[in-house]
CSV table of C-alpha atoms in Angstrom, one decimal:
chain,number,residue,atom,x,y,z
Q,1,UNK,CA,0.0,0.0,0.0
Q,2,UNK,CA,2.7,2.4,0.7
Q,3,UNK,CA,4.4,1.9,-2.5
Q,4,UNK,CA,1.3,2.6,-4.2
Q,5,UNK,CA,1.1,6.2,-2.5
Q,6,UNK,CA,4.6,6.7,-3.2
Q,7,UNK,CA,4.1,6.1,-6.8
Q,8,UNK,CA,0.5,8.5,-6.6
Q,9,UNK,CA,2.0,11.9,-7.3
Q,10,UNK,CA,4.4,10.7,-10.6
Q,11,UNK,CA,1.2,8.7,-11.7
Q,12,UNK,CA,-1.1,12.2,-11.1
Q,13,UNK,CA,1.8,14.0,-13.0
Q,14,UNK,CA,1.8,11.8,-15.7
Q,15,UNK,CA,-1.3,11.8,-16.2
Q,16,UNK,CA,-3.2,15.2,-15.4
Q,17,UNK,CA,-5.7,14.9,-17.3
Q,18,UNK,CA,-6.8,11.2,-16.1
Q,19,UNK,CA,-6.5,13.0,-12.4
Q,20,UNK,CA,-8.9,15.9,-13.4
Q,21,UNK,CA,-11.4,14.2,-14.9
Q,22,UNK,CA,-11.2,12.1,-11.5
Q,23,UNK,CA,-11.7,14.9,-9.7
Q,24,UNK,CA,-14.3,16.3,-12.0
Q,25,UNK,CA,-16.2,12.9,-11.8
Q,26,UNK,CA,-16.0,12.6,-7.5
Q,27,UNK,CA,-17.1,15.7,-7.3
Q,28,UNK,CA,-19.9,15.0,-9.1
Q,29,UNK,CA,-20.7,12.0,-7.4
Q,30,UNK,CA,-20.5,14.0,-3.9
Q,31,UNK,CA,-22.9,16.4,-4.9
Q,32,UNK,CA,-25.6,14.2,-6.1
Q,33,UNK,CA,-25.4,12.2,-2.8
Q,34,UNK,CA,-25.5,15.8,-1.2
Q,35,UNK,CA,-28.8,16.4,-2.9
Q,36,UNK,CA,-30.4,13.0,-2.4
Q,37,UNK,CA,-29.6,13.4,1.0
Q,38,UNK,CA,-30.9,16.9,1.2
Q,39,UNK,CA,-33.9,17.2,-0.5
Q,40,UNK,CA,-36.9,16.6,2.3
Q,41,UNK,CA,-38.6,13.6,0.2
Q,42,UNK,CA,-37.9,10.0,0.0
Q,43,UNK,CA,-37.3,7.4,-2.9
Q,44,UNK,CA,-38.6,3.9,-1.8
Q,45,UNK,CA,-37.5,0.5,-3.6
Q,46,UNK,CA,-41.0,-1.5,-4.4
Q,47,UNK,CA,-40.5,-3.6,-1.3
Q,48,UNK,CA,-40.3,-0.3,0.4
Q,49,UNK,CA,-43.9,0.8,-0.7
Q,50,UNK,CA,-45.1,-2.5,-0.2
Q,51,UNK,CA,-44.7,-2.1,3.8
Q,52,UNK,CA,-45.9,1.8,3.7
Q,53,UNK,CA,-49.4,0.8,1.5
Q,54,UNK,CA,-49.7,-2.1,4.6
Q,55,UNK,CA,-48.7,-0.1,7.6
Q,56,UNK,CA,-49.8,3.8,6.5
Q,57,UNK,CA,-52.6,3.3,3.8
Q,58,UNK,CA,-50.8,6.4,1.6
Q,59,UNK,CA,-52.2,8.2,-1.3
Q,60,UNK,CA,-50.7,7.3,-4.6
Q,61,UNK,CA,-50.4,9.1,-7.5
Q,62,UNK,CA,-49.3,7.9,-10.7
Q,63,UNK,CA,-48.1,10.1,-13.6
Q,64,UNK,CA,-47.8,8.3,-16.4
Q,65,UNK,CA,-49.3,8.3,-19.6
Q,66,UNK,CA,-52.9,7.3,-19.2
Q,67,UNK,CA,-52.7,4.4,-21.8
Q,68,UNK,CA,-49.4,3.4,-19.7
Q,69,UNK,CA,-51.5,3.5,-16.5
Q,70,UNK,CA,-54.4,1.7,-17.9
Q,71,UNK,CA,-51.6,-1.6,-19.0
Q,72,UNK,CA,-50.1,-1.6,-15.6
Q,73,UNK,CA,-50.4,0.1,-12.3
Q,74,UNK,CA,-49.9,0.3,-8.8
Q,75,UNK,CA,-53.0,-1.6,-7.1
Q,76,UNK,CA,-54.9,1.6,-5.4
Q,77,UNK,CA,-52.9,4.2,-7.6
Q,78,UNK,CA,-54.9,7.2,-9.1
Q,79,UNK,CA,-54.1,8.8,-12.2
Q,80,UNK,CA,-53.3,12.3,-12.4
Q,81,UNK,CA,-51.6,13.7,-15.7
Q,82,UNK,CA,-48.7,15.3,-14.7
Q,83,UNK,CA,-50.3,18.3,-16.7
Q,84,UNK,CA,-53.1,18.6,-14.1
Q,85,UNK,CA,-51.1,18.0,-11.1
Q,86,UNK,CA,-51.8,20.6,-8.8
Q,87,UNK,CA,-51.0,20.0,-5.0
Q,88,UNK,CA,-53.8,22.3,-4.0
Q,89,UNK,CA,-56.6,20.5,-5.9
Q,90,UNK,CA,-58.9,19.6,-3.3
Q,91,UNK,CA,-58.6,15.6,-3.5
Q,92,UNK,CA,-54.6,15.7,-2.9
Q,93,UNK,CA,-54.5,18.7,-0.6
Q,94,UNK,CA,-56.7,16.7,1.8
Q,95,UNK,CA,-53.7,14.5,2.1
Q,96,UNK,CA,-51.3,16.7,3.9
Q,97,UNK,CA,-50.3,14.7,6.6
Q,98,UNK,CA,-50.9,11.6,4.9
Q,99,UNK,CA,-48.2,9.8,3.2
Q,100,UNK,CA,-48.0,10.5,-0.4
Q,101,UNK,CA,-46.1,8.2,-2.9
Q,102,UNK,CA,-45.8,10.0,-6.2
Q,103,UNK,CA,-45.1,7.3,-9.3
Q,104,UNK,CA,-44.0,7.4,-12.2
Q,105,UNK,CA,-43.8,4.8,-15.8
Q,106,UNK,CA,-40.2,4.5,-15.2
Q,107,UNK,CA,-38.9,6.7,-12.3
Q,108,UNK,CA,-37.2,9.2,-13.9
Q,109,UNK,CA,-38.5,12.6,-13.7
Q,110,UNK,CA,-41.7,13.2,-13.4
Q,111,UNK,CA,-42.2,11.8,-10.1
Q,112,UNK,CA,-39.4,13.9,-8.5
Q,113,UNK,CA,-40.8,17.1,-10.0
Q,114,UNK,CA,-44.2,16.3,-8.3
Q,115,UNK,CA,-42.3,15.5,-5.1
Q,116,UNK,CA,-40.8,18.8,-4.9
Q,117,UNK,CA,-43.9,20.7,-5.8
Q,118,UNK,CA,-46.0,18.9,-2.5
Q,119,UNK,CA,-43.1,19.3,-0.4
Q,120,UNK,CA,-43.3,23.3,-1.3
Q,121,UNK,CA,-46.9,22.9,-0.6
Q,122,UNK,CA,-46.3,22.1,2.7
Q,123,UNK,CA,-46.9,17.9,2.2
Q,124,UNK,CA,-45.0,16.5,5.6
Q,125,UNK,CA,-44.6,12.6,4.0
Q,126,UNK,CA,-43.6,12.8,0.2
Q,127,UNK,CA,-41.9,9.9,-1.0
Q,128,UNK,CA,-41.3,8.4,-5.1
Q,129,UNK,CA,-40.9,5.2,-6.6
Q,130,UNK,CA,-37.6,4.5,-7.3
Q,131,UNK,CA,-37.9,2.5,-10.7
Q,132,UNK,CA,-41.8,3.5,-11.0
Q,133,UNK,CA,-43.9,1.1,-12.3
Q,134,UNK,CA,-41.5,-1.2,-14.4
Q,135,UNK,CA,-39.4,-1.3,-11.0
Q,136,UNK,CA,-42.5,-2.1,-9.2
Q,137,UNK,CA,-43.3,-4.9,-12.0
Q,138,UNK,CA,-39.6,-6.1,-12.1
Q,139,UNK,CA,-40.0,-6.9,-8.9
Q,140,UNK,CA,-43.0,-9.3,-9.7
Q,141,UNK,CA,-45.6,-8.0,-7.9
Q,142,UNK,CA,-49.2,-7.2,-8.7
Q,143,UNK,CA,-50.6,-4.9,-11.0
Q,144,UNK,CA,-53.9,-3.1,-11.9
Q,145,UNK,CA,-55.3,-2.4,-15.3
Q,146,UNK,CA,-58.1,-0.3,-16.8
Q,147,UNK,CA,-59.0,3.0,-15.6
Q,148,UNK,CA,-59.1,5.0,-12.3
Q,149,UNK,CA,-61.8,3.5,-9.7
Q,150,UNK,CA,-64.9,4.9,-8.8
Protein backbone atom coordinates (compact mmCIF):
# COMPACT_ATOMS: atom_id res chain seq x y z
CA UNK A 1 0.00 0.00 0.00
CA UNK A 2 2.69 2.40 0.69
CA UNK A 3 4.40 1.85 -2.48
CA UNK A 4 1.29 2.65 -4.17
CA UNK A 5 1.08 6.23 -2.48
CA UNK A 6 4.58 6.69 -3.25
CA UNK A 7 4.06 6.08 -6.82
CA UNK A 8 0.54 8.55 -6.60
CA UNK A 9 2.03 11.88 -7.33
CA UNK A 10 4.43 10.69 -10.56
CA UNK A 11 1.23 8.69 -11.68
CA UNK A 12 -1.08 12.21 -11.09
CA UNK A 13 1.77 14.05 -12.98
CA UNK A 14 1.82 11.77 -15.67
CA UNK A 15 -1.31 11.82 -16.16
CA UNK A 16 -3.16 15.22 -15.37
CA UNK A 17 -5.72 14.89 -17.32
CA UNK A 18 -6.80 11.23 -16.08
CA UNK A 19 -6.46 13.05 -12.45
CA UNK A 20 -8.93 15.85 -13.43
CA UNK A 21 -11.36 14.18 -14.91
CA UNK A 22 -11.18 12.07 -11.51
CA UNK A 23 -11.72 14.89 -9.72
CA UNK A 24 -14.34 16.30 -11.96
CA UNK A 25 -16.21 12.88 -11.76
CA UNK A 26 -16.03 12.56 -7.48
CA UNK A 27 -17.06 15.69 -7.32
CA UNK A 28 -19.93 15.03 -9.07
CA UNK A 29 -20.67 12.03 -7.37
CA UNK A 30 -20.47 13.96 -3.95
CA UNK A 31 -22.92 16.36 -4.92
CA UNK A 32 -25.56 14.17 -6.10
CA UNK A 33 -25.38 12.20 -2.76
CA UNK A 34 -25.48 15.83 -1.20
CA UNK A 35 -28.75 16.42 -2.89
CA UNK A 36 -30.39 12.99 -2.40
CA UNK A 37 -29.57 13.41 1.01
CA UNK A 38 -30.92 16.90 1.21
CA UNK A 39 -33.88 17.20 -0.47
CA UNK A 40 -36.86 16.57 2.26
CA UNK A 41 -38.59 13.57 0.17
CA UNK A 42 -37.86 10.03 -0.02
CA UNK A 43 -37.35 7.40 -2.87
CA UNK A 44 -38.59 3.91 -1.81
CA UNK A 45 -37.49 0.49 -3.57
CA UNK A 46 -41.03 -1.54 -4.39
CA UNK A 47 -40.46 -3.63 -1.31
CA UNK A 48 -40.34 -0.31 0.40
CA UNK A 49 -43.90 0.78 -0.74
CA UNK A 50 -45.13 -2.48 -0.17
CA UNK A 51 -44.66 -2.06 3.83
CA UNK A 52 -45.91 1.76 3.72
CA UNK A 53 -49.41 0.82 1.49
CA UNK A 54 -49.65 -2.14 4.63
CA UNK A 55 -48.67 -0.08 7.63
CA UNK A 56 -49.83 3.75 6.49
CA UNK A 57 -52.58 3.35 3.84
CA UNK A 58 -50.81 6.42 1.65
CA UNK A 59 -52.18 8.22 -1.29
CA UNK A 60 -50.69 7.33 -4.60
CA UNK A 61 -50.42 9.14 -7.48
CA UNK A 62 -49.31 7.89 -10.73
CA UNK A 63 -48.10 10.08 -13.57
CA UNK A 64 -47.82 8.27 -16.39
CA UNK A 65 -49.35 8.31 -19.63
CA UNK A 66 -52.93 7.25 -19.18
CA UNK A 67 -52.65 4.41 -21.75
CA UNK A 68 -49.45 3.39 -19.70
CA UNK A 69 -51.48 3.54 -16.55
CA UNK A 70 -54.43 1.72 -17.92
CA UNK A 71 -51.64 -1.61 -19.01
CA UNK A 72 -50.06 -1.60 -15.56
CA UNK A 73 -50.37 0.14 -12.29
CA UNK A 74 -49.85 0.26 -8.81
CA UNK A 75 -53.04 -1.59 -7.12
CA UNK A 76 -54.90 1.60 -5.43
CA UNK A 77 -52.90 4.16 -7.60
CA UNK A 78 -54.87 7.17 -9.07
CA UNK A 79 -54.12 8.85 -12.23
CA UNK A 80 -53.26 12.29 -12.38
CA UNK A 81 -51.56 13.71 -15.74
CA UNK A 82 -48.75 15.31 -14.72
CA UNK A 83 -50.26 18.35 -16.71
CA UNK A 84 -53.07 18.64 -14.13
CA UNK A 85 -51.06 18.04 -11.13
CA UNK A 86 -51.78 20.58 -8.82
CA UNK A 87 -50.96 20.02 -4.97
CA UNK A 88 -53.83 22.27 -3.97
CA UNK A 89 -56.59 20.47 -5.92
CA UNK A 90 -58.94 19.60 -3.31
CA UNK A 91 -58.57 15.62 -3.46
CA UNK A 92 -54.63 15.71 -2.92
CA UNK A 93 -54.47 18.68 -0.59
CA UNK A 94 -56.72 16.68 1.75
CA UNK A 95 -53.69 14.49 2.06
CA UNK A 96 -51.31 16.68 3.86
CA UNK A 97 -50.27 14.72 6.64
CA UNK A 98 -50.92 11.56 4.93
CA UNK A 99 -48.18 9.77 3.19
CA UNK A 100 -47.96 10.51 -0.38
CA UNK A 101 -46.13 8.21 -2.90
CA UNK A 102 -45.84 9.96 -6.25
CA UNK A 103 -45.11 7.32 -9.34
CA UNK A 104 -43.96 7.36 -12.17
CA UNK A 105 -43.83 4.81 -15.78
CA UNK A 106 -40.17 4.49 -15.24
CA UNK A 107 -38.94 6.75 -12.31
CA UNK A 108 -37.21 9.21 -13.91
CA UNK A 109 -38.50 12.61 -13.69
CA UNK A 110 -41.67 13.22 -13.36
CA UNK A 111 -42.24 11.85 -10.08
CA UNK A 112 -39.38 13.95 -8.52
CA UNK A 113 -40.76 17.07 -10.03
CA UNK A 114 -44.22 16.30 -8.29
CA UNK A 115 -42.31 15.46 -5.13
CA UNK A 116 -40.80 18.82 -4.92
CA UNK A 117 -43.95 20.69 -5.79
CA UNK A 118 -45.99 18.89 -2.50
CA UNK A 119 -43.06 19.34 -0.37
CA UNK A 120 -43.26 23.32 -1.34
CA UNK A 121 -46.94 22.87 -0.62
CA UNK A 122 -46.30 22.10 2.74
CA UNK A 123 -46.85 17.94 2.21
CA UNK A 124 -45.03 16.54 5.60
CA UNK A 125 -44.62 12.58 3.99
CA UNK A 126 -43.57 12.80 0.25
CA UNK A 127 -41.86 9.86 -1.02
CA UNK A 128 -41.26 8.41 -5.08
CA UNK A 129 -40.93 5.24 -6.59
CA UNK A 130 -37.62 4.46 -7.28
CA UNK A 131 -37.87 2.52 -10.70
CA UNK A 132 -41.79 3.51 -11.03
CA UNK A 133 -43.93 1.06 -12.25
CA UNK A 134 -41.49 -1.19 -14.36
CA UNK A 135 -39.41 -1.29 -10.99
CA UNK A 136 -42.54 -2.14 -9.16
CA UNK A 137 -43.29 -4.88 -12.04
CA UNK A 138 -39.62 -6.11 -12.05
CA UNK A 139 -39.97 -6.87 -8.85
CA UNK A 140 -43.01 -9.26 -9.70
CA UNK A 141 -45.59 -8.01 -7.86
CA UNK A 142 -49.24 -7.24 -8.66
CA UNK A 143 -50.63 -4.85 -11.03
CA UNK A 144 -53.88 -3.14 -11.87
CA UNK A 145 -55.31 -2.41 -15.26
CA UNK A 146 -58.14 -0.30 -16.80
CA UNK A 147 -58.98 3.04 -15.61
CA UNK A 148 -59.14 5.00 -12.30
CA UNK A 149 -61.79 3.47 -9.71
CA UNK A 150 -64.95 4.93 -8.81
Amino acid sequence: MSDVLHKLPEFIGNHLALAALFIVLLLGLIGTQLLVLLRKYKELTPAGLTLLINREGPLLIDLSALADYEKAHVPGSRHVAMSQFDPEHKDIAKAKDVPVVVIDKDGRGASDKAAQRLVKAGFSKVYTLGGGVIGWQQAQLPVAKGKNPG
